[in-house]
Amino acid sequence: MRRMRVQVAVALLVAVMSVAAPASAGPDRLLSDTRHLAREHPEIWTGATIARGDQAMLVVAQGAPAGTVTLREIEKAQRAVAAVWGPVQVVVLVPASTVQAAVLAAPAAVEGMAALADIDHVIIEPTGFARLSPVGRQVVLTHELTHVATGAAGSADMAMWLVEGFADYVGYLHSGLTVPTIAAELAEEVESGNIPTELPDRTDFHAGSPRLPQAYEEAWLACRYIAEHYGQDRLVTLYRQARRLGTEAALRDILGRTTTELTQAWRAYLAQQLRP
Ligand SMILES: [Zn+2]
């Protein structure tokens, strides 16, 4: 059994090695990241198809639905992230099934997800991803690539509303979708007079949370408010500072506000944006 796994890993590595490296000099981090990821699960990646872009590697498992994600979509998402945050390199993994996605994502849950970001790669949940519209696919890819670019997987101390809200801010920026469309669940609550009193916290973003869509919408609108009111650059600076100092200190330094003050302004913004 063990020997077989090693042979399988070697076969895959030959496939990875045969992918042409980019013209740029220096260590090929994309290739080494891909090899590392492939070695962890040879049972999933044997016979995988690999496509290389300038700054992206797309690895599609044998048996994955054809055209689940294209390199073109990944590169469009990379440009969207680069325009706000900066360049991002990424390996995108497309397993053949939800079960395989769950193996790759563990201990994170994949239930109800279309894709997940880890430190240097994105895992596509092929069943969830296939349900998305073309615009939805682009939003999700951009969202997850923002997480990779900002190192979200290593930012356990940051406020979740900022981590998820920022990823959605970049994700929806050029989607052409309107606020009531994006924040449909929250709009329904606000229209009936229920304006949330607190920014969403970590537990609100757990899989299976009863107000999960609203938590994302609330976080997105908090970041959108900051970008509209202070400018996008300040939102980016806030995020960078929050990674170093924590969210509360960054809010004080960059916006001159406490979380309580921001929450008040955000609630007024929700009412203004979502009430007919
Ligand atoms: Zn996210």
PDB file of C-alpha atoms and ligand atoms in Angstrom:
ATOM      1  CA  MET A   1       0.000   0.000   0.000  1.00  0.00           C
ATOM      2  CA  ARG A   2       2.667   2.414   1.003  1.00  0.00           C
ATOM      3  CA  ARG A   3       4.816   1.625  -2.038  1.00  0.00           C
ATOM      4  CA  MET A   4       1.863   2.124  -4.318  1.00  0.00           C
ATOM      5  CA  ARG A   5       1.201   5.567  -2.870  1.00  0.00           C
ATOM      6  CA  VAL A   6       4.809   6.549  -3.411  1.00  0.00           C
ATOM      7  CA  GLN A   7       4.693   5.433  -7.039  1.00  0.00           C
ATOM      8  CA  VAL A   8       1.509   7.372  -7.565  1.00  0.00           C
ATOM      9  CA  ALA A   9       3.120  10.461  -6.059  1.00  0.00           C
ATOM     10  CA  VAL A  10       6.115  10.119  -8.363  1.00  0.00           C
ATOM     11  CA  ALA A  11       3.859   9.838 -11.416  1.00  0.00           C
ATOM     12  CA  LEU A  12       2.060  13.017 -10.450  1.00  0.00           C
ATOM     13  CA  LEU A  13       5.287  14.858  -9.781  1.00  0.00           C
ATOM     14  CA  VAL A  14       6.495  14.018 -13.275  1.00  0.00           C
ATOM     15  CA  ALA A  15       3.298  15.622 -14.552  1.00  0.00           C
ATOM     16  CA  VAL A  16       3.834  18.719 -12.389  1.00  0.00           C
ATOM     17  CA  MET A  17       7.487  18.986 -13.435  1.00  0.00           C
ATOM     18  CA  SER A  18       6.578  18.909 -17.106  1.00  0.00           C
ATOM     19  CA  VAL A  19       4.554  22.115 -16.762  1.00  0.00           C
ATOM     20  CA  ALA A  20       6.612  24.932 -18.213  1.00  0.00           C
ATOM     21  CA  ALA A  21       7.985  27.423 -15.746  1.00  0.00           C
ATOM     22  CA  PRO A  22       7.455  31.155 -16.397  1.00  0.00           C
ATOM     23  CA  ALA A  23      10.234  33.202 -17.979  1.00  0.00           C
ATOM     24  CA  SER A  24      10.949  35.111 -14.738  1.00  0.00           C
ATOM     25  CA  ALA A  25      14.042  34.105 -12.817  1.00  0.00           C
ATOM     26  CA  GLY A  26      14.158  33.122  -9.148  1.00  0.00           C
ATOM     27  CA  PRO A  27      12.697  30.265  -7.162  1.00  0.00           C
ATOM     28  CA  ASP A  28       9.494  28.890  -8.639  1.00  0.00           C
ATOM     29  CA  ARG A  29       7.190  29.118  -5.644  1.00  0.00           C
ATOM     30  CA  LEU A  30       4.071  28.175  -7.584  1.00  0.00           C
ATOM     31  CA  LEU A  31       5.630  24.941  -8.729  1.00  0.00           C
ATOM     32  CA  SER A  32       6.936  24.036  -5.281  1.00  0.00           C
ATOM     33  CA  ASP A  33       3.550  24.883  -3.698  1.00  0.00           C
ATOM     34  CA  THR A  34       1.814  22.688  -6.267  1.00  0.00           C
ATOM     35  CA  ARG A  35       4.207  19.794  -5.703  1.00  0.00           C
ATOM     36  CA  HIS A  36       3.761  20.082  -1.973  1.00  0.00           C
ATOM     37  CA  LEU A  37      -0.040  20.070  -2.250  1.00  0.00           C
ATOM     38  CA  ALA A  38       0.032  17.134  -4.695  1.00  0.00           C
ATOM     39  CA  ARG A  39       2.246  15.082  -2.410  1.00  0.00           C
ATOM     40  CA  GLU A  40      -0.187  15.469   0.469  1.00  0.00           C
ATOM     41  CA  HIS A  41      -3.000  13.713  -1.448  1.00  0.00           C
ATOM     42  CA  PRO A  42      -1.685  11.539  -4.271  1.00  0.00           C
ATOM     43  CA  GLU A  43      -4.913   9.525  -4.132  1.00  0.00           C
ATOM     44  CA  ILE A  44      -6.780  12.629  -5.326  1.00  0.00           C
ATOM     45  CA  TRP A  45      -4.266  14.093  -7.769  1.00  0.00           C
ATOM     46  CA  THR A  46      -3.110  11.094  -9.749  1.00  0.00           C
ATOM     47  CA  GLY A  47      -3.911  11.770 -13.386  1.00  0.00           C
ATOM     48  CA  ALA A  48      -4.760  15.406 -12.651  1.00  0.00           C
ATOM     49  CA  THR A  49      -4.692  17.996 -15.417  1.00  0.00           C
ATOM     50  CA  ILE A  50      -2.481  20.976 -14.723  1.00  0.00           C
ATOM     51  CA  ALA A  51      -2.701  24.357 -16.408  1.00  0.00           C
ATOM     52  CA  ARG A  52      -0.275  27.126 -15.704  1.00  0.00           C
ATOM     53  CA  GLY A  53      -0.922  30.838 -15.968  1.00  0.00           C
ATOM     54  CA  ASP A  54       1.556  33.621 -15.339  1.00  0.00           C
ATOM     55  CA  GLN A  55       0.871  33.696 -11.581  1.00  0.00           C
ATOM     56  CA  ALA A  56      -1.541  30.797 -11.154  1.00  0.00           C
ATOM     57  CA  MET A  57      -1.602  27.043 -11.283  1.00  0.00           C
ATOM     58  CA  LEU A  58      -4.883  25.228 -11.916  1.00  0.00           C
ATOM     59  CA  VAL A  59      -4.929  21.574 -10.878  1.00  0.00           C
ATOM     60  CA  VAL A  60      -8.026  19.615 -11.934  1.00  0.00           C
ATOM     61  CA  ALA A  61      -8.547  16.096 -10.616  1.00  0.00           C
ATOM     62  CA  GLN A  62      -9.370  13.273 -12.965  1.00  0.00           C
ATOM     63  CA  GLY A  63     -13.174  12.995 -13.084  1.00  0.00           C
ATOM     64  CA  ALA A  64     -13.852  16.610 -12.082  1.00  0.00           C
ATOM     65  CA  PRO A  65     -16.659  18.196 -14.123  1.00  0.00           C
ATOM     66  CA  ALA A  66     -15.146  19.730 -17.276  1.00  0.00           C
ATOM     67  CA  GLY A  67     -14.743  23.494 -17.200  1.00  0.00           C
ATOM     68  CA  THR A  68     -15.542  23.834 -13.492  1.00  0.00           C
ATOM     69  CA  VAL A  69     -13.058  26.720 -13.326  1.00  0.00           C
ATOM     70  CA  THR A  70     -10.916  28.176 -16.081  1.00  0.00           C
ATOM     71  CA  LEU A  71      -7.491  29.790 -15.923  1.00  0.00           C
ATOM     72  CA  ARG A  72      -9.071  32.823 -17.559  1.00  0.00           C
ATOM     73  CA  GLU A  73     -11.513  33.231 -14.638  1.00  0.00           C
ATOM     74  CA  ILE A  74      -8.663  32.854 -12.144  1.00  0.00           C
ATOM     75  CA  GLU A  75      -6.569  35.468 -13.930  1.00  0.00           C
ATOM     76  CA  LYS A  76      -9.505  37.877 -14.042  1.00  0.00           C
ATOM     77  CA  ALA A  77      -9.910  37.434 -10.272  1.00  0.00           C
ATOM     78  CA  GLN A  78      -6.157  37.997  -9.825  1.00  0.00           C
ATOM     79  CA  ARG A  79      -6.401  41.307 -11.690  1.00  0.00           C
ATOM     80  CA  ALA A  80      -9.353  42.375  -9.504  1.00  0.00           C
ATOM     81  CA  VAL A  81      -7.365  41.610  -6.329  1.00  0.00           C
ATOM     82  CA  ALA A  82      -4.224  43.264  -7.681  1.00  0.00           C
ATOM     83  CA  ALA A  83      -6.147  46.474  -8.427  1.00  0.00           C
ATOM     84  CA  VAL A  84      -7.160  46.849  -4.779  1.00  0.00           C
ATOM     85  CA  TRP A  85      -4.579  45.013  -2.683  1.00  0.00           C
ATOM     86  CA  GLY A  86      -1.631  43.905  -4.796  1.00  0.00           C
ATOM     87  CA  PRO A  87      -0.451  40.884  -6.773  1.00  0.00           C
ATOM     88  CA  VAL A  88      -1.351  37.386  -5.648  1.00  0.00           C
ATOM     89  CA  GLN A  89       0.029  34.007  -6.683  1.00  0.00           C
ATOM     90  CA  VAL A  90      -2.256  31.049  -6.250  1.00  0.00           C
ATOM     91  CA  VAL A  91      -2.735  27.345  -6.781  1.00  0.00           C
ATOM     92  CA  VAL A  92      -6.387  26.480  -7.447  1.00  0.00           C
ATOM     93  CA  LEU A  93      -7.354  22.895  -6.700  1.00  0.00           C
ATOM     94  CA  VAL A  94     -10.418  21.349  -8.313  1.00  0.00           C
ATOM     95  CA  PRO A  95     -11.174  17.950  -6.767  1.00  0.00           C
ATOM     96  CA  ALA A  96     -13.626  15.584  -8.435  1.00  0.00           C
ATOM     97  CA  SER A  97     -16.267  15.538  -5.702  1.00  0.00           C
ATOM     98  CA  THR A  98     -17.556  17.098  -2.497  1.00  0.00           C
ATOM     99  CA  VAL A  99     -16.020  14.173  -0.593  1.00  0.00           C
ATOM    100  CA  GLN A 100     -12.582  14.930  -2.032  1.00  0.00           C
ATOM    101  CA  ALA A 101     -13.060  18.644  -1.324  1.00  0.00           C
ATOM    102  CA  ALA A 102     -13.842  17.754   2.295  1.00  0.00           C
ATOM    103  CA  VAL A 103     -10.626  15.708   2.542  1.00  0.00           C
ATOM    104  CA  LEU A 104      -8.582  18.616   1.188  1.00  0.00           C
ATOM    105  CA  ALA A 105     -10.286  21.228   3.359  1.00  0.00           C
ATOM    106  CA  ALA A 106     -10.272  19.297   6.667  1.00  0.00           C
ATOM    107  CA  PRO A 107     -10.594  20.362   9.424  1.00  0.00           C
ATOM    108  CA  ALA A 108     -12.589  23.167   7.763  1.00  0.00           C
ATOM    109  CA  ALA A 109     -16.102  22.155   6.697  1.00  0.00           C
ATOM    110  CA  VAL A 110     -17.200  22.385   3.059  1.00  0.00           C
ATOM    111  CA  GLU A 111     -20.954  22.152   3.647  1.00  0.00           C
ATOM    112  CA  GLY A 112     -22.746  24.885   1.768  1.00  0.00           C
ATOM    113  CA  MET A 113     -19.465  26.254   0.374  1.00  0.00           C
ATOM    114  CA  ALA A 114     -18.472  26.887  -3.234  1.00  0.00           C
ATOM    115  CA  ALA A 115     -14.768  27.394  -2.511  1.00  0.00           C
ATOM    116  CA  LEU A 116     -12.359  27.822   0.412  1.00  0.00           C
ATOM    117  CA  ALA A 117      -9.064  29.631   0.773  1.00  0.00           C
ATOM    118  CA  ASP A 118      -6.018  28.280   2.564  1.00  0.00           C
ATOM    119  CA  ILE A 119      -2.673  30.013   2.959  1.00  0.00           C
ATOM    120  CA  ASP A 120      -1.407  29.635  -0.598  1.00  0.00           C
ATOM    121  CA  HIS A 121      -4.222  27.869  -2.397  1.00  0.00           C
ATOM    122  CA  VAL A 122      -7.949  27.771  -3.084  1.00  0.00           C
ATOM    123  CA  ILE A 123     -10.027  24.591  -2.947  1.00  0.00           C
ATOM    124  CA  ILE A 124     -13.075  24.474  -5.189  1.00  0.00           C
ATOM    125  CA  GLU A 125     -16.081  22.514  -3.900  1.00  0.00           C
ATOM    126  CA  PRO A 126     -17.197  21.306  -7.342  1.00  0.00           C
ATOM    127  CA  THR A 127     -20.884  20.743  -6.499  1.00  0.00           C
ATOM    128  CA  GLY A 128     -21.369  24.109  -4.801  1.00  0.00           C
ATOM    129  CA  PHE A 129     -19.322  25.937  -7.432  1.00  0.00           C
ATOM    130  CA  ALA A 130     -21.332  24.418 -10.291  1.00  0.00           C
ATOM    131  CA  ARG A 131     -24.507  26.003  -8.882  1.00  0.00           C
ATOM    132  CA  LEU A 132     -23.139  29.532  -9.308  1.00  0.00           C
ATOM    133  CA  SER A 133     -23.869  31.889 -12.180  1.00  0.00           C
ATOM    134  CA  PRO A 134     -20.869  33.155 -14.186  1.00  0.00           C
ATOM    135  CA  VAL A 135     -20.944  36.397 -12.147  1.00  0.00           C
ATOM    136  CA  GLY A 136     -21.204  34.379  -8.924  1.00  0.00           C
ATOM    137  CA  ARG A 137     -18.184  32.272  -9.910  1.00  0.00           C
ATOM    138  CA  GLN A 138     -16.133  35.406 -10.490  1.00  0.00           C
ATOM    139  CA  VAL A 139     -17.228  36.915  -7.159  1.00  0.00           C
ATOM    140  CA  VAL A 140     -16.367  33.721  -5.250  1.00  0.00           C
ATOM    141  CA  LEU A 141     -12.966  33.336  -6.933  1.00  0.00           C
ATOM    142  CA  THR A 142     -12.109  36.987  -6.275  1.00  0.00           C
ATOM    143  CA  HIS A 143     -13.273  36.647  -2.661  1.00  0.00           C
ATOM    144  CA  GLU A 144     -11.085  33.582  -2.056  1.00  0.00           C
ATOM    145  CA  LEU A 145      -8.082  35.064  -3.867  1.00  0.00           C
ATOM    146  CA  THR A 146      -8.404  38.139  -1.648  1.00  0.00           C
ATOM    147  CA  HIS A 147      -8.089  35.829   1.360  1.00  0.00           C
ATOM    148  CA  VAL A 148      -4.933  34.286  -0.123  1.00  0.00           C
ATOM    149  CA  ALA A 149      -3.467  37.719  -0.960  1.00  0.00           C
ATOM    150  CA  THR A 150      -4.129  39.109   2.519  1.00  0.00           C
ATOM    151  CA  GLY A 151      -2.998  35.999   4.376  1.00  0.00           C
ATOM    152  CA  ALA A 152      -6.429  35.589   5.975  1.00  0.00           C
ATOM    153  CA  ALA A 153      -5.717  31.973   6.952  1.00  0.00           C
ATOM    154  CA  GLY A 154      -3.030  33.322   9.283  1.00  0.00           C
ATOM    155  CA  SER A 155      -5.054  36.230  10.697  1.00  0.00           C
ATOM    156  CA  ALA A 156      -6.929  34.420  13.456  1.00  0.00           C
ATOM    157  CA  ASP A 157      -6.901  37.520  15.691  1.00  0.00           C
ATOM    158  CA  MET A 158      -8.578  39.852  13.247  1.00  0.00           C
ATOM    159  CA  ALA A 159     -12.261  40.749  13.427  1.00  0.00           C
ATOM    160  CA  MET A 160     -14.158  38.454  11.067  1.00  0.00           C
ATOM    161  CA  TRP A 161     -16.325  41.270   9.758  1.00  0.00           C
ATOM    162  CA  LEU A 162     -13.159  42.882   8.388  1.00  0.00           C
ATOM    163  CA  VAL A 163     -11.691  39.646   6.965  1.00  0.00           C
ATOM    164  CA  GLU A 164     -14.906  38.504   5.248  1.00  0.00           C
ATOM    165  CA  GLY A 165     -16.202  41.977   4.482  1.00  0.00           C
ATOM    166  CA  PHE A 166     -12.982  42.964   2.752  1.00  0.00           C
ATOM    167  CA  ALA A 167     -12.953  39.764   0.651  1.00  0.00           C
ATOM    168  CA  ASP A 168     -16.547  40.473  -0.415  1.00  0.00           C
ATOM    169  CA  TYR A 169     -15.736  44.145  -0.999  1.00  0.00           C
ATOM    170  CA  VAL A 170     -13.103  43.144  -3.560  1.00  0.00           C
ATOM    171  CA  GLY A 171     -15.259  40.270  -4.828  1.00  0.00           C
ATOM    172  CA  TYR A 172     -18.326  42.394  -5.604  1.00  0.00           C
ATOM    173  CA  LEU A 173     -16.519  45.570  -6.666  1.00  0.00           C
ATOM    174  CA  HIS A 174     -16.969  45.095 -10.427  1.00  0.00           C
ATOM    175  CA  SER A 175     -19.785  42.549 -10.327  1.00  0.00           C
ATOM    176  CA  GLY A 176     -22.386  45.027 -11.576  1.00  0.00           C
ATOM    177  CA  LEU A 177     -24.817  43.724  -8.934  1.00  0.00           C
ATOM    178  CA  THR A 178     -26.900  46.179  -6.901  1.00  0.00           C
ATOM    179  CA  VAL A 179     -26.818  46.475  -3.096  1.00  0.00           C
ATOM    180  CA  PRO A 180     -30.348  45.062  -2.575  1.00  0.00           C
ATOM    181  CA  THR A 181     -29.463  42.096  -4.817  1.00  0.00           C
ATOM    182  CA  ILE A 182     -26.229  41.293  -3.011  1.00  0.00           C
ATOM    183  CA  ALA A 183     -27.689  41.882   0.455  1.00  0.00           C
ATOM    184  CA  ALA A 184     -31.143  40.401  -0.212  1.00  0.00           C
ATOM    185  CA  GLU A 185     -31.522  38.539   3.115  1.00  0.00           C
ATOM    186  CA  LEU A 186     -30.376  41.517   5.162  1.00  0.00           C
ATOM    187  CA  ALA A 187     -32.553  43.900   3.134  1.00  0.00           C
ATOM    188  CA  GLU A 188     -35.602  41.860   4.066  1.00  0.00           C
ATOM    189  CA  GLU A 189     -34.791  42.236   7.769  1.00  0.00           C
ATOM    190  CA  VAL A 190     -33.993  45.937   7.539  1.00  0.00           C
ATOM    191  CA  GLU A 191     -37.158  46.638   5.558  1.00  0.00           C
ATOM    192  CA  SER A 192     -39.194  45.098   8.356  1.00  0.00           C
ATOM    193  CA  GLY A 193     -37.477  47.356  10.882  1.00  0.00           C
ATOM    194  CA  ASN A 194     -34.812  44.987  12.236  1.00  0.00           C
ATOM    195  CA  ILE A 195     -31.465  46.694  11.918  1.00  0.00           C
ATOM    196  CA  PRO A 196     -28.694  44.566  13.453  1.00  0.00           C
ATOM    197  CA  THR A 197     -27.156  46.091  16.568  1.00  0.00           C
ATOM    198  CA  GLU A 198     -23.639  44.581  16.369  1.00  0.00           C
ATOM    199  CA  LEU A 199     -21.142  43.863  13.639  1.00  0.00           C
ATOM    200  CA  PRO A 200     -21.059  40.092  12.991  1.00  0.00           C
ATOM    201  CA  ASP A 201     -18.528  38.115  15.022  1.00  0.00           C
ATOM    202  CA  ARG A 202     -16.685  34.849  14.452  1.00  0.00           C
ATOM    203  CA  THR A 203     -19.587  32.572  15.477  1.00  0.00           C
ATOM    204  CA  ASP A 204     -21.910  34.310  12.996  1.00  0.00           C
ATOM    205  CA  PHE A 205     -19.682  33.005  10.184  1.00  0.00           C
ATOM    206  CA  HIS A 206     -19.684  29.365  11.274  1.00  0.00           C
ATOM    207  CA  ALA A 207     -21.121  26.863   8.794  1.00  0.00           C
ATOM    208  CA  GLY A 208     -24.748  26.288   9.724  1.00  0.00           C
ATOM    209  CA  SER A 209     -25.145  29.640  11.502  1.00  0.00           C
ATOM    210  CA  PRO A 210     -28.826  30.675  11.137  1.00  0.00           C
ATOM    211  CA  ARG A 211     -27.962  34.135   9.777  1.00  0.00           C
ATOM    212  CA  LEU A 212     -24.918  33.181   7.709  1.00  0.00           C
ATOM    213  CA  PRO A 213     -25.932  35.082   4.539  1.00  0.00           C
ATOM    214  CA  GLN A 214     -26.769  38.161   6.630  1.00  0.00           C
ATOM    215  CA  ALA A 215     -23.383  37.969   8.400  1.00  0.00           C
ATOM    216  CA  TYR A 216     -21.563  38.192   5.045  1.00  0.00           C
ATOM    217  CA  GLU A 217     -23.862  40.973   3.863  1.00  0.00           C
ATOM    218  CA  GLU A 218     -23.353  42.958   7.092  1.00  0.00           C
ATOM    219  CA  ALA A 219     -19.576  42.564   6.852  1.00  0.00           C
ATOM    220  CA  TRP A 220     -19.565  43.526   3.183  1.00  0.00           C
ATOM    221  CA  LEU A 221     -21.600  46.679   3.874  1.00  0.00           C
ATOM    222  CA  ALA A 222     -19.291  47.652   6.759  1.00  0.00           C
ATOM    223  CA  CYS A 223     -16.306  47.564   4.387  1.00  0.00           C
ATOM    224  CA  ARG A 224     -18.254  49.241   1.601  1.00  0.00           C
ATOM    225  CA  TYR A 225     -19.222  52.007   4.019  1.00  0.00           C
ATOM    226  CA  ILE A 226     -15.572  52.541   4.989  1.00  0.00           C
ATOM    227  CA  ALA A 227     -14.492  52.616   1.336  1.00  0.00           C
ATOM    228  CA  GLU A 228     -17.242  55.101   0.408  1.00  0.00           C
ATOM    229  CA  HIS A 229     -16.759  57.332   3.417  1.00  0.00           C
ATOM    230  CA  TYR A 230     -12.953  57.321   3.768  1.00  0.00           C
ATOM    231  CA  GLY A 231     -11.813  56.008   0.385  1.00  0.00           C
ATOM    232  CA  GLN A 232     -10.694  52.586  -0.749  1.00  0.00           C
ATOM    233  CA  ASP A 233      -7.046  53.265   0.089  1.00  0.00           C
ATOM    234  CA  ARG A 234      -7.964  53.851   3.701  1.00  0.00           C
ATOM    235  CA  LEU A 235      -9.905  50.581   3.816  1.00  0.00           C
ATOM    236  CA  VAL A 236      -6.803  48.777   2.522  1.00  0.00           C
ATOM    237  CA  THR A 237      -4.587  50.580   5.040  1.00  0.00           C
ATOM    238  CA  LEU A 238      -7.025  49.692   7.812  1.00  0.00           C
ATOM    239  CA  TYR A 239      -6.801  46.019   6.859  1.00  0.00           C
ATOM    240  CA  ARG A 240      -2.996  46.070   6.741  1.00  0.00           C
ATOM    241  CA  GLN A 241      -2.830  47.814  10.103  1.00  0.00           C
ATOM    242  CA  ALA A 242      -5.377  45.419  11.643  1.00  0.00           C
ATOM    243  CA  ARG A 243      -3.123  42.496  10.701  1.00  0.00           C
ATOM    244  CA  ARG A 244      -0.335  44.060  12.743  1.00  0.00           C
ATOM    245  CA  LEU A 245      -2.139  45.690  15.663  1.00  0.00           C
ATOM    246  CA  GLY A 246      -5.569  44.095  15.818  1.00  0.00           C
ATOM    247  CA  THR A 247      -8.818  45.592  14.559  1.00  0.00           C
ATOM    248  CA  GLU A 248      -9.685  47.915  17.458  1.00  0.00           C
ATOM    249  CA  ALA A 249      -6.277  49.628  17.442  1.00  0.00           C
ATOM    250  CA  ALA A 250      -6.312  49.878  13.645  1.00  0.00           C
ATOM    251  CA  LEU A 251      -9.771  51.510  13.656  1.00  0.00           C
ATOM    252  CA  ARG A 252      -8.467  54.123  16.100  1.00  0.00           C
ATOM    253  CA  ASP A 253      -5.243  54.737  14.158  1.00  0.00           C
ATOM    254  CA  ILE A 254      -6.594  54.778  10.625  1.00  0.00           C
ATOM    255  CA  LEU A 255     -10.194  56.000  10.987  1.00  0.00           C
ATOM    256  CA  GLY A 256     -10.054  57.699  14.384  1.00  0.00           C
ATOM    257  CA  ARG A 257     -13.063  55.673  15.513  1.00  0.00           C
ATOM    258  CA  THR A 258     -13.911  53.009  18.063  1.00  0.00           C
ATOM    259  CA  THR A 259     -15.816  49.857  17.101  1.00  0.00           C
ATOM    260  CA  THR A 260     -18.875  51.334  18.848  1.00  0.00           C
ATOM    261  CA  GLU A 261     -18.683  54.513  16.769  1.00  0.00           C
ATOM    262  CA  LEU A 262     -18.166  52.547  13.581  1.00  0.00           C
ATOM    263  CA  THR A 263     -21.126  50.322  14.475  1.00  0.00           C
ATOM    264  CA  GLN A 264     -23.407  53.383  14.839  1.00  0.00           C
ATOM    265  CA  ALA A 265     -22.327  54.766  11.464  1.00  0.00           C
ATOM    266  CA  TRP A 266     -22.716  51.335   9.852  1.00  0.00           C
ATOM    267  CA  ARG A 267     -26.272  50.941  11.195  1.00  0.00           C
ATOM    268  CA  ALA A 268     -27.244  54.296   9.693  1.00  0.00           C
ATOM    269  CA  TYR A 269     -25.644  53.201   6.414  1.00  0.00           C
ATOM    270  CA  LEU A 270     -27.618  49.927   6.429  1.00  0.00           C
ATOM    271  CA  ALA A 271     -30.865  51.842   6.875  1.00  0.00           C
ATOM    272  CA  GLN A 272     -29.942  54.253   4.097  1.00  0.00           C
ATOM    273  CA  GLN A 273     -28.845  51.559   1.640  1.00  0.00           C
ATOM    274  CA  LEU A 274     -31.477  48.909   2.310  1.00  0.00           C
ATOM    275  CA  ARG A 275     -34.707  50.727   3.142  1.00  0.00           C
ATOM    276  CA  PRO A 276     -36.831  51.392   0.071  1.00  0.00           C
TER     277      PRO A 276
HETATM  278 ZN    ZN B   1     -14.278  34.251   3.043  1.00  0.00          ZN
END
